[in-house]
Structure formats: C-alpha cells, structure tokens
Tab-separated table of C-alpha atoms in Angstrom:
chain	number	residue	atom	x	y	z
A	1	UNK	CA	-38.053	13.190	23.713
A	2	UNK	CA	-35.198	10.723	23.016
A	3	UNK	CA	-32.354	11.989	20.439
A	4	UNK	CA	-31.111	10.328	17.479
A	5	UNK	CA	-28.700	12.966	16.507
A	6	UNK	CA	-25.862	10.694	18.003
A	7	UNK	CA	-26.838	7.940	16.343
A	8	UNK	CA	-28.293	9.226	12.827
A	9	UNK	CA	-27.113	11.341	10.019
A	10	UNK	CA	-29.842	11.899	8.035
A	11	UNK	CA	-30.425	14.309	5.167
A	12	UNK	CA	-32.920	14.778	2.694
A	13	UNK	CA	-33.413	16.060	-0.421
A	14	UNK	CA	-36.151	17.740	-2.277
A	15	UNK	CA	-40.161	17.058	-1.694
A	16	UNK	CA	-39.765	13.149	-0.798
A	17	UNK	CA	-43.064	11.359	-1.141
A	18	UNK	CA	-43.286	9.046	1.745
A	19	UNK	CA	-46.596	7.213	0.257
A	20	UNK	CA	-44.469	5.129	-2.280
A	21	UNK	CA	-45.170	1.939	-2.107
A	22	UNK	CA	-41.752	0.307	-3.876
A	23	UNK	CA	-38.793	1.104	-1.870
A	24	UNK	CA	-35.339	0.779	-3.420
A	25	UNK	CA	-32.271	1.481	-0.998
A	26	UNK	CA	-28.446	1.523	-1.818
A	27	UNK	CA	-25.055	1.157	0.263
A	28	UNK	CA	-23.172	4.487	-0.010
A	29	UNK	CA	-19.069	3.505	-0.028
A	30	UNK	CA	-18.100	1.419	-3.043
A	31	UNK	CA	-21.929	0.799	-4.098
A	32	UNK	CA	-23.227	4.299	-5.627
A	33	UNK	CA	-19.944	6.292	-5.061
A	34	UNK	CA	-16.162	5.195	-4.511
A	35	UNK	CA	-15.119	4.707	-1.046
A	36	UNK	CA	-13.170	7.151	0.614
A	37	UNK	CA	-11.507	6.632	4.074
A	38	UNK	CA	-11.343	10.341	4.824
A	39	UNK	CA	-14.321	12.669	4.949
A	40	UNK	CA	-14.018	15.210	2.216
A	41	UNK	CA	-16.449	16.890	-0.130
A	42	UNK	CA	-15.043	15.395	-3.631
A	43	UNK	CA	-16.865	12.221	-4.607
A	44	UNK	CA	-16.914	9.776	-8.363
A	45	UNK	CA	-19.925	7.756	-8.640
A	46	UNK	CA	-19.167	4.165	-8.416
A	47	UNK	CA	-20.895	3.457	-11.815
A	48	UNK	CA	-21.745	5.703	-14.601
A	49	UNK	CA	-24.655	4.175	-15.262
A	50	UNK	CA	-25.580	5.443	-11.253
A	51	UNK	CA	-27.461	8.760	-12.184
A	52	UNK	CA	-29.293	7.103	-14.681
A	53	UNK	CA	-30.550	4.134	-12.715
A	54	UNK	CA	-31.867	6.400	-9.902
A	55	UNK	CA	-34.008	8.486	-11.963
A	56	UNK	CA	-35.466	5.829	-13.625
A	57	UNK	CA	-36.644	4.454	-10.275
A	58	UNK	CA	-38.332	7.895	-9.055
A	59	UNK	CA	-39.820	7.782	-12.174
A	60	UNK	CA	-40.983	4.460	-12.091
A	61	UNK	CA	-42.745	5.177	-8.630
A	62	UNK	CA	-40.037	4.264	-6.030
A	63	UNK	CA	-38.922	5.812	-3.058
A	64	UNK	CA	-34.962	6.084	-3.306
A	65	UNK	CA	-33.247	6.292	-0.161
A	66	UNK	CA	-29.509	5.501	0.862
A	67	UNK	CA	-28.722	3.319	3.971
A	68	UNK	CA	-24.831	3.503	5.419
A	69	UNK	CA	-22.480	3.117	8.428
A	70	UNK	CA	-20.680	6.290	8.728
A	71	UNK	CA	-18.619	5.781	11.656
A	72	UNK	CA	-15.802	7.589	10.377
A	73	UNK	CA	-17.765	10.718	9.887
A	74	UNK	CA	-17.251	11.404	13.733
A	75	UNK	CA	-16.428	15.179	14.735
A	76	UNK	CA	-19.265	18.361	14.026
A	77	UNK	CA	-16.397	19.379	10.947
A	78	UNK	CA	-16.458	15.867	9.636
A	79	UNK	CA	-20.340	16.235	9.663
A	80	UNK	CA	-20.752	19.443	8.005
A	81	UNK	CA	-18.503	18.522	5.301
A	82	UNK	CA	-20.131	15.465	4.462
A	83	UNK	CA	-23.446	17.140	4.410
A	84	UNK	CA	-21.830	19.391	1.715
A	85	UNK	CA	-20.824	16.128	0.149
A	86	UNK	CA	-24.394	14.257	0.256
A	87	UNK	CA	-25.915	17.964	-0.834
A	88	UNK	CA	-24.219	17.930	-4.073
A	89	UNK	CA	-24.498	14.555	-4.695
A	90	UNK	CA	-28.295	14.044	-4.614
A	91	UNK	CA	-28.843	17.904	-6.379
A	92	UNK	CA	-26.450	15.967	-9.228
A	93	UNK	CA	-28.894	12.804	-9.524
A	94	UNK	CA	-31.558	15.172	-9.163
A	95	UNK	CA	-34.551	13.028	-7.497
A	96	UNK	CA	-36.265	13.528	-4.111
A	97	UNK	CA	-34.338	10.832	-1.834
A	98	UNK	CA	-32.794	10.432	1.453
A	99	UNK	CA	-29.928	9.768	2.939
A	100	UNK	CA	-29.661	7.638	6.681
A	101	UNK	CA	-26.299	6.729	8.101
A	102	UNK	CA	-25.470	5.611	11.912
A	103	UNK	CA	-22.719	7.611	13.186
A	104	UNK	CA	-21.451	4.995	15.747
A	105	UNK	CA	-21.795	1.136	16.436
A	106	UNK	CA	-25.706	0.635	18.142
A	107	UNK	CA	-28.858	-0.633	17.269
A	108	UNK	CA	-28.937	1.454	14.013
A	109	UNK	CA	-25.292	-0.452	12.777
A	110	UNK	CA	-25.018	-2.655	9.769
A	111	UNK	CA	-26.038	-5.504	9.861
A	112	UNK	CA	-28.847	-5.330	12.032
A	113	UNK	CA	-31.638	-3.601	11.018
A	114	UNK	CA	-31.811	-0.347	12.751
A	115	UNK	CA	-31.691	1.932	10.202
A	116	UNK	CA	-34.391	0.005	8.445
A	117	UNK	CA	-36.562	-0.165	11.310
A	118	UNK	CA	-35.794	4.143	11.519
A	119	UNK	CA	-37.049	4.180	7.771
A	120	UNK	CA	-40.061	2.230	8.051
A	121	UNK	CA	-41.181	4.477	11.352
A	122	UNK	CA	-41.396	7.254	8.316
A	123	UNK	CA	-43.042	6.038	5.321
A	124	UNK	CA	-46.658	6.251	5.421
A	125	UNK	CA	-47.723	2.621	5.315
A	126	UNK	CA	-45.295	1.125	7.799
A	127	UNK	CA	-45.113	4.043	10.992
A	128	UNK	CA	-48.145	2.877	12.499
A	129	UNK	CA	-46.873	-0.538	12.542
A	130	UNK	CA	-43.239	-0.052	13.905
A	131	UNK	CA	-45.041	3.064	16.151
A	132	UNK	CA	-44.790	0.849	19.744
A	133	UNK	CA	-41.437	-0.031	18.629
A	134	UNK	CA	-38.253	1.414	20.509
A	135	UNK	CA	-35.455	1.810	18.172
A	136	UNK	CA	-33.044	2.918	20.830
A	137	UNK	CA	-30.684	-0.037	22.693
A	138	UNK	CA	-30.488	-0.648	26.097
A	139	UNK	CA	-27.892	1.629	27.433
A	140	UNK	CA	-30.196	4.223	26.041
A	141	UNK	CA	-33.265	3.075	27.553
A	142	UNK	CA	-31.772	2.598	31.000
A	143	UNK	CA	-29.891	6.486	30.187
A	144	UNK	CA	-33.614	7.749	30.181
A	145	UNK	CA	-34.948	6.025	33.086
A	146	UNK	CA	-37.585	4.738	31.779
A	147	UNK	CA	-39.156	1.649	32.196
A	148	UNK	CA	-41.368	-0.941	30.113
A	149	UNK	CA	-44.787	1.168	29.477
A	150	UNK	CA	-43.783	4.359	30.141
A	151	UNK	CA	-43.781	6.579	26.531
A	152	UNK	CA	-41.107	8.402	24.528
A	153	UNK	CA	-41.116	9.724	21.755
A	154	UNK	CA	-38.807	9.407	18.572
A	155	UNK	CA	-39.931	11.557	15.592
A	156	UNK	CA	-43.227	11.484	15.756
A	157	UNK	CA	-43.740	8.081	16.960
A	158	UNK	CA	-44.854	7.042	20.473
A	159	UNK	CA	-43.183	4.150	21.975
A	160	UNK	CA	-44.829	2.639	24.630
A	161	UNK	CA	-42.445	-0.693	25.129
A	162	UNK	CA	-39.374	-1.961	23.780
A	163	UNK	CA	-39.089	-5.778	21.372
A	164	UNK	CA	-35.336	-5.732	22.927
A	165	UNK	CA	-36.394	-5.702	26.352
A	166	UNK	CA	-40.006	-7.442	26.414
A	167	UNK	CA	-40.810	-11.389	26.068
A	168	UNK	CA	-44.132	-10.250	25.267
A	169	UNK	CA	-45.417	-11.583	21.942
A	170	UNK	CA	-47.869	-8.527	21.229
A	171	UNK	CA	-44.973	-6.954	20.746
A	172	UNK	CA	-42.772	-8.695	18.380
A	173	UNK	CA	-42.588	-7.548	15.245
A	174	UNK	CA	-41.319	-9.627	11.905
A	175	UNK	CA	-39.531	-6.908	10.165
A	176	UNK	CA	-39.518	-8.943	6.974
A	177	UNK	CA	-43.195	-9.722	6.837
A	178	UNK	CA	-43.591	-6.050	7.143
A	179	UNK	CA	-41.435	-5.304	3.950
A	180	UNK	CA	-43.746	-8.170	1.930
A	181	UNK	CA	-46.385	-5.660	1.882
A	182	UNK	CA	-44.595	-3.279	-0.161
A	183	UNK	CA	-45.148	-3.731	-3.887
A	184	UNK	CA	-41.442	-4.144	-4.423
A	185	UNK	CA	-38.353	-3.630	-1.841
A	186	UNK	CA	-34.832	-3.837	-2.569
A	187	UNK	CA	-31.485	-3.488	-0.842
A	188	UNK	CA	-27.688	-2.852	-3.061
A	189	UNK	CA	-24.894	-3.051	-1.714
A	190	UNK	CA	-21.061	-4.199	-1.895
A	191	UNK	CA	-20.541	-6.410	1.000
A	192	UNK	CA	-21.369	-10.141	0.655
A	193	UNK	CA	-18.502	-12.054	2.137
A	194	UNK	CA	-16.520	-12.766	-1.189
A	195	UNK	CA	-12.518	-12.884	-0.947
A	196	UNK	CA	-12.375	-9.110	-1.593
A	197	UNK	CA	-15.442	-7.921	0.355
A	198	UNK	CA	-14.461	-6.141	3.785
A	199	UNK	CA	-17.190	-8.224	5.262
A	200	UNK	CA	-20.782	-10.109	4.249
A	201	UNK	CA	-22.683	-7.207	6.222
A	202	UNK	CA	-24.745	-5.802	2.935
A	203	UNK	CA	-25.920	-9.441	2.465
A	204	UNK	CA	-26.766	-10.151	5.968
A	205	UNK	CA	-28.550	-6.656	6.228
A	206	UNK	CA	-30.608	-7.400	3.508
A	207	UNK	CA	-31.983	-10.795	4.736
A	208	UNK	CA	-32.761	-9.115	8.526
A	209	UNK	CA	-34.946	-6.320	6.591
A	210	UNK	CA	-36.482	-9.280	4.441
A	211	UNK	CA	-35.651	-7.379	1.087
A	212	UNK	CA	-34.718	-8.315	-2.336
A	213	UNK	CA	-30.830	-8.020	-3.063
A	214	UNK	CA	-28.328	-6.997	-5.543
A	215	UNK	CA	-24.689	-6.079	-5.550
A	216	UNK	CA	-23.812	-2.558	-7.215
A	217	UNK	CA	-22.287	-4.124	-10.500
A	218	UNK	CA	-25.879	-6.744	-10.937
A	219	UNK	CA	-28.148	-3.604	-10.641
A	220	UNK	CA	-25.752	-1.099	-12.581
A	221	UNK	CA	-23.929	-2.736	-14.572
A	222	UNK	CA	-26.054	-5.959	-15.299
A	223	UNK	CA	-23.473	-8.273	-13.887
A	224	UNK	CA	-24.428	-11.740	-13.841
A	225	UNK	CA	-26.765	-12.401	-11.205
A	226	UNK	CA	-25.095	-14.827	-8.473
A	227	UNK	CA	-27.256	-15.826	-5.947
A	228	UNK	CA	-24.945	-15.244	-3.038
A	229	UNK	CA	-25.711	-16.924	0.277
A	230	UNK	CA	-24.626	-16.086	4.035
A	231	UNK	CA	-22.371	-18.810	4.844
A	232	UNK	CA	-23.551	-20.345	7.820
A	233	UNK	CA	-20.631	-20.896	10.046
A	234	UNK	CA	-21.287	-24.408	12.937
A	235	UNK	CA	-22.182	-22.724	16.219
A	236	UNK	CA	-21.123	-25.290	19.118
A	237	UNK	CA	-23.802	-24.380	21.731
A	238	UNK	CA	-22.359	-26.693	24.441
A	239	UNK	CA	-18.790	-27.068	25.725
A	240	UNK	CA	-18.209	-30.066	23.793
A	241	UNK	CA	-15.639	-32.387	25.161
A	242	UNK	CA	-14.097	-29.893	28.035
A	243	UNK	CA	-14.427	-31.398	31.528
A	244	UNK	CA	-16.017	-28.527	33.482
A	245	UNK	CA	-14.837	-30.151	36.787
A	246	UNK	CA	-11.440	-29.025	36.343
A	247	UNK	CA	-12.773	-25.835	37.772
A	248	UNK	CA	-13.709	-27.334	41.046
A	249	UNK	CA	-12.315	-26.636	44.436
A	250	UNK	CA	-9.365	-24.322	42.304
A	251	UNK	CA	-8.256	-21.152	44.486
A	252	UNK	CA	-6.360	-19.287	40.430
A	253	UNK	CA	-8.176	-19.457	37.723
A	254	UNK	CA	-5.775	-18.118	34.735
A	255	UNK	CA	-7.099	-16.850	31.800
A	256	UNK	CA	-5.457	-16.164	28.390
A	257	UNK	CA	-7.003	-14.743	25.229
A	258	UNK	CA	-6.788	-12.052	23.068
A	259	UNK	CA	-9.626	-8.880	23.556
A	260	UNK	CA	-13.067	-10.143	22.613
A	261	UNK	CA	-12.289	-13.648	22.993
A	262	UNK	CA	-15.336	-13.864	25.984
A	263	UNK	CA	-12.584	-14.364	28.747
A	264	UNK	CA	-15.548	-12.652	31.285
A	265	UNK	CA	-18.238	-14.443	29.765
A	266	UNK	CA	-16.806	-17.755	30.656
A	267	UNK	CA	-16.050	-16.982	34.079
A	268	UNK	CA	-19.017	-15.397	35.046
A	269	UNK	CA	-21.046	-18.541	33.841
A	270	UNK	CA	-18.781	-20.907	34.823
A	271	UNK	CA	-15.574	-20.404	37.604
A	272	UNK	CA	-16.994	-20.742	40.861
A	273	UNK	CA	-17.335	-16.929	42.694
A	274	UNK	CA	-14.584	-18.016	45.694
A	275	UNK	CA	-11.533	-18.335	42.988
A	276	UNK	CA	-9.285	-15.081	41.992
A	277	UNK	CA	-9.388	-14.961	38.443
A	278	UNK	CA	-6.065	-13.360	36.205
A	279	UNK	CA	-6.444	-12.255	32.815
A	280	UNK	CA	-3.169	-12.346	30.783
A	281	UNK	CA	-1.194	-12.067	33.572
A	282	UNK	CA	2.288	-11.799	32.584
A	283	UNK	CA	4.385	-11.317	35.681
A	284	UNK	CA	6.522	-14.524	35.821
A	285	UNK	CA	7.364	-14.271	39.330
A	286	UNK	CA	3.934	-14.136	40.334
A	287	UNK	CA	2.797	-16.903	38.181
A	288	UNK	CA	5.414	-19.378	39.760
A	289	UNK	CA	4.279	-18.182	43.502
A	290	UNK	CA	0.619	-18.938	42.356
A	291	UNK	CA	1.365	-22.286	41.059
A	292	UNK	CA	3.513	-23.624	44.138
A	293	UNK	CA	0.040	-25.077	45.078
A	294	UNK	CA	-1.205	-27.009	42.083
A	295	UNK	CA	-4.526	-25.245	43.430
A	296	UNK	CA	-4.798	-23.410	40.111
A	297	UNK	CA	-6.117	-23.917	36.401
A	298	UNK	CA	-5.071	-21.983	33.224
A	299	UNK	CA	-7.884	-21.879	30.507
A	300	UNK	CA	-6.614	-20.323	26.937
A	301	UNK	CA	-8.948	-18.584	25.123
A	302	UNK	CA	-7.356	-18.704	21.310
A	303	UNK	CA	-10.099	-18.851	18.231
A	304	UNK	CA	-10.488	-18.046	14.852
A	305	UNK	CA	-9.961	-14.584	14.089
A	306	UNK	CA	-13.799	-14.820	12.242
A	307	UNK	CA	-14.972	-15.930	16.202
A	308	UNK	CA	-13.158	-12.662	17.702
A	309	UNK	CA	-14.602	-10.677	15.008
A	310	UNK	CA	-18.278	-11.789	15.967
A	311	UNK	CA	-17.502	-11.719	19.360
A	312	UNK	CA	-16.005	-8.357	19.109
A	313	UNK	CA	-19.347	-6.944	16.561
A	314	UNK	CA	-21.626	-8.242	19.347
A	315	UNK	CA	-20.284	-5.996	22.108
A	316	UNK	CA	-19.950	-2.825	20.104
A	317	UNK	CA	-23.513	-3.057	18.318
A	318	UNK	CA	-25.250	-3.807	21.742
A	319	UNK	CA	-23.513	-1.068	22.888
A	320	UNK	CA	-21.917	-2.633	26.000
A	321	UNK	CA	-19.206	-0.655	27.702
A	322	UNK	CA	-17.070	-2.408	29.840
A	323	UNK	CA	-14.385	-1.233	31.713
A	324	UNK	CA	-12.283	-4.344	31.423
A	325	UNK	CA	-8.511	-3.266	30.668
A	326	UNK	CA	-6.229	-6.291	30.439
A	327	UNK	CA	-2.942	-6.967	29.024
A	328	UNK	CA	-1.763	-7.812	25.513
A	329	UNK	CA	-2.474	-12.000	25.518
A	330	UNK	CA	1.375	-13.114	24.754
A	331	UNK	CA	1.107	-16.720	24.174
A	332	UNK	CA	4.864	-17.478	25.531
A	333	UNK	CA	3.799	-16.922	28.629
A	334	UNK	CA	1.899	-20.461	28.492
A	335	UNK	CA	5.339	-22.063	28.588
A	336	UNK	CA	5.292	-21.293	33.030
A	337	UNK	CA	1.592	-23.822	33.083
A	338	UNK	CA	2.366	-27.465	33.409
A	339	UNK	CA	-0.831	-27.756	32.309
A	340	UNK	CA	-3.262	-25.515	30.216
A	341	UNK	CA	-6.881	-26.629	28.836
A	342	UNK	CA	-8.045	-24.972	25.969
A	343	UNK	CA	-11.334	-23.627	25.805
A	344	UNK	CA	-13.608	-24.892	22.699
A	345	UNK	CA	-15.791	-21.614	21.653
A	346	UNK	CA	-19.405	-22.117	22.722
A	347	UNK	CA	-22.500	-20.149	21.938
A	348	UNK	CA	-24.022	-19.400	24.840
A	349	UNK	CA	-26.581	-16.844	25.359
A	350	UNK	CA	-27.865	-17.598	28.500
A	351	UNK	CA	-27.033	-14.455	30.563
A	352	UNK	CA	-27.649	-12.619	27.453
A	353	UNK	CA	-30.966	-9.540	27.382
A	354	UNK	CA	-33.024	-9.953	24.890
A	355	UNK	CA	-31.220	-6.819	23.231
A	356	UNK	CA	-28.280	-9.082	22.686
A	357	UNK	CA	-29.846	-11.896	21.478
A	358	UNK	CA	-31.546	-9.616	18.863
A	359	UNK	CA	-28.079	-8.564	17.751
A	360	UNK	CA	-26.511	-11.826	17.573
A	361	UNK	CA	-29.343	-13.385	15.699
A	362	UNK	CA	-28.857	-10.640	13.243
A	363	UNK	CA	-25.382	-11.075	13.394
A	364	UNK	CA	-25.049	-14.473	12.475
C-alpha cells in the first residue's frame, strides 16, 4: 500500500455523502478564514456571510469540501493542533464536508491538480475513472520499486500505471472533461495574480481541474464579478540570438546565476562533457589562473525574478532533490571576465519525464 499521510492532511466531518453530484470547493487562508502564518487553534472567518453560504450549499445538494497547501503545518504538534482547529471550525458551520491539504510541495501542491485528482478518486461518480491513475510523483514511484503495470494501492483504488510516467494514450486522462460531468463544479479562492495576491495559484488551479471560479469576496460578498485571466507570460523555446558555438573546443565553462536559475540544465544540454564547469565561483585567484588561456567562457544566468520563481516551483512540485550546493551568485565578480555572454531564458523540456512536463504545463 502506498501512504499519503506525508503528503495529505485530510479530515472529515460528519456523514459526507460522496454521491453528490455538484461539487463546490474553497481555499482555506484568506478565502473562508483569515490567514494565519503560525499554526494555532484560534481562527475568524474571512466573511460573515461564510457560515451562511456553506449551509445553503449542503442544502442545495452540494458536496462542500476545502482544498489547501498547508506546508507550514509541518511537525506531529503543528498537526494535531490544526486538527483541533479544522474540528471546531466545520462543527461551527455545521454541514458534512471535508477538509484536504498537502503537507509539502509534490504532486498534490497548488497549482497542479493533485489534490483534485485525490478528491475525485473518492466521490462516487469519478473513482472508477481516475482508479488506473497514480497520484503519487516520481520519486515516490521509483521509492516503491515498482514499475509500469505492477499495482498499488491508494485508498481503495488500484493503480495499475502511472499518466506521469506513460506515453500511452489509454491512459491519459482530461481532468477537466471529467469535472463537465458534474451538474455544477466550482473552485474559490484568493489567489489570482492581482498586485496584492501572493501569487495567481487559485486561478491557475481552477483552470487545471476545469472548474468554475470565484474569488472569496464574488461568492460571499457579491463582489463584482471580474473575469480574471492567467496572464500568459512569452515562453522563448529556442535560444534566440545566442551563438551556441562559443561553447566549442572551451576547456572552463563559468557559470553565474542565482539558485533556480537552470545553471545545470543548460550545461547538461548544452557544454560539451570534456569541459570543467564552475558555478559561482568566487575565488579571484583562481579565476585569473583559469583565464591565462582564453580557453574559457563565462555564461550569466540573471532573469526575472517571475522566471526564478517558475523555475524554482518546477523543482519543488516535481519533487526533485538535488544535491547541488553552490555559492551565493555575487555579480561583482563578473568584473575578472573580459568577456561574459548572457544567457536568454529558454523553455526547454527536452530532458524533461513526463512527470515534469505535467507540472510545468500546469504551472504555466
């Protein structure tokens, strides 16, 4: 059997009827109660309208759940007492619902649709379709051993191959063509990219899970109702005007970029295997003796702190751990290169598994 417990918190409250055929779903933080950054058991709804709204959707036939990255709620303390936290919380609104959160950055993360995919593998018209589905990434699949047609379980599902890891199309599953079938499905939630928003990852989850969306103060408070849109940000998917044969016959490559900025990426796809490559090397004396040669080329790495951010999302949610340790990139160091050639961001997902192209298509 494969475990969840490190990757869902999930609580439930009362006799939840998983035959409902209108799913509603709700952010927790800043969406049905105010955020807090530390785990404690006190909580204010975000609206007072909250309680209200809730029962009127049991009562109109939906099935109320809430869907939310908990990463801060970390340690066995910090779980108990938010348990104590969600227990009061739903016995106050008073409804059958449930609660789903993903404890650390995977498959089950905001904005990709793990949690989702967890929910549907539940409900009673949706678990035999997501059943051959493996939820788990692909450090967890390779953890287990297993390989593609061998069967594990998770809940009471049998998964017999994994969409992250297979090409074949049997086995591809449109998650929002699934949630079409309900009678109604919608997603709230806070986070939609404005000034103030930490990100757009409410939005973005929304659209992966194909479901209707609202922000907290539209569907409690009868704001006015924005269409908001994901704002699609150019993706360069070639190297543009950089002349790769500046990497030719070189014995240094130098590299210099801040963490995330796909320093490793580059090199692995591009820098021919015989060079030494340095990452933020900052040792003057060294650099010079390097150099002497002219044998060398320094590539800087420096984007958009939006392009680190995605960079730096992809990594955690596919769960990649690297053992990469490299200096702090201090840019004054550039001043000991003659000459430095700065390396346009490109999209390129050609060494990429398929588990990581599923993450950044739901990423971007």
């Amino acid at each position: 059997m494969i475990d969840t417990s490190k990757y869902i918190f999930e609580h439930k409250h009362g006799e939840v009827d998983y035959s409902r055929n209108k799913i509603a779903l709700f952010e927790f933080d800043s969406t049905i109660c105010i955020y807090e950054r530390v785990v404690t058991e006190s909580y204010i709804f975000q609206s007072q309208n909250c309680v209200k709204k809730l029962r009127d959707l049991h009562r109109d036939g939906y099935f109320v759940a809430i869907i939310s990255n908990k990463k801060n709620v970390r340690t066995e303390n910090e779980k108990k007492i938010f348990r104590k936290k969600i227990t009061n919380i739903c016995k106050e609104i008073d409804i059958p619902m449930i609660f789903i959160g993903s404890l650390i950055h995977s498959r089950f993360h905001k904005p990709t649709n793990g949690m989702y995919l967890y929910l549907l593998s539940q409900l009673t018209s949706t678990k035999d379709v997501v059943s051959g589905l493996l939820l788990l990434n692909h450090s967890e699949f390779q953890l287990k051993g297993m390989k593609l047609g061998e069967i594990g379980i998770i809940g009471n599902s049998k998964i017999t191959s994994s969409i992250d890891l297979t090409n074949r199309p049997e086995m591809e599953i449109d998650v929002p063509t699934i949630s079409r079938k309900f009678d109604d499905a919608f997603y709230v939630g806070d986070c939609v990219g404005r000034l103030t928003d930490y990100s757009d990852f409410d939005l973005k989850f929304a659209k992966n899970c194909g479901l209707r969306f609202f922000t907290p103060e539209q569907y409690f408070d009868n704001a006015e109702m924005i269409q908001y849109e994901i704002s699609e940000k150019p993706i360069q998917l070639h190297v543009g005007n950089m002349d790769l044969s500046i990497l030719k016959g070189v014995r240094a490559v130098f590299c210099y970029g801040p963490l995330y900025s796909g320093m490793q990426y580059f090199v692995k796809r591009f820098v021919d295997g015989d060079a030494v490559v340095f990452y933020n090397l900052n040792k003057v004396d060294r650099i010079r003796e390097i150099t002497k040669s002219n044998e060398y080329v320094c590539l800087v790495f420096e984007y958009d702190k939006s392009v680190i951010k995605q960079l730096k999302n992809t990594l955690h949610l596919s769960e990649e751990i690297h053992n990469f340790k490299i200096s702090r990139y201090n840019s004054n160091i550039l001043k000991e290169f003659k000459n430095k050639h700065n390396v346009p961001f490109v999209y390129d997902d050609s060494l990429f598994s398929e588990f990581k192209k599923e993450i950044c298509k739901q990423l971007l």
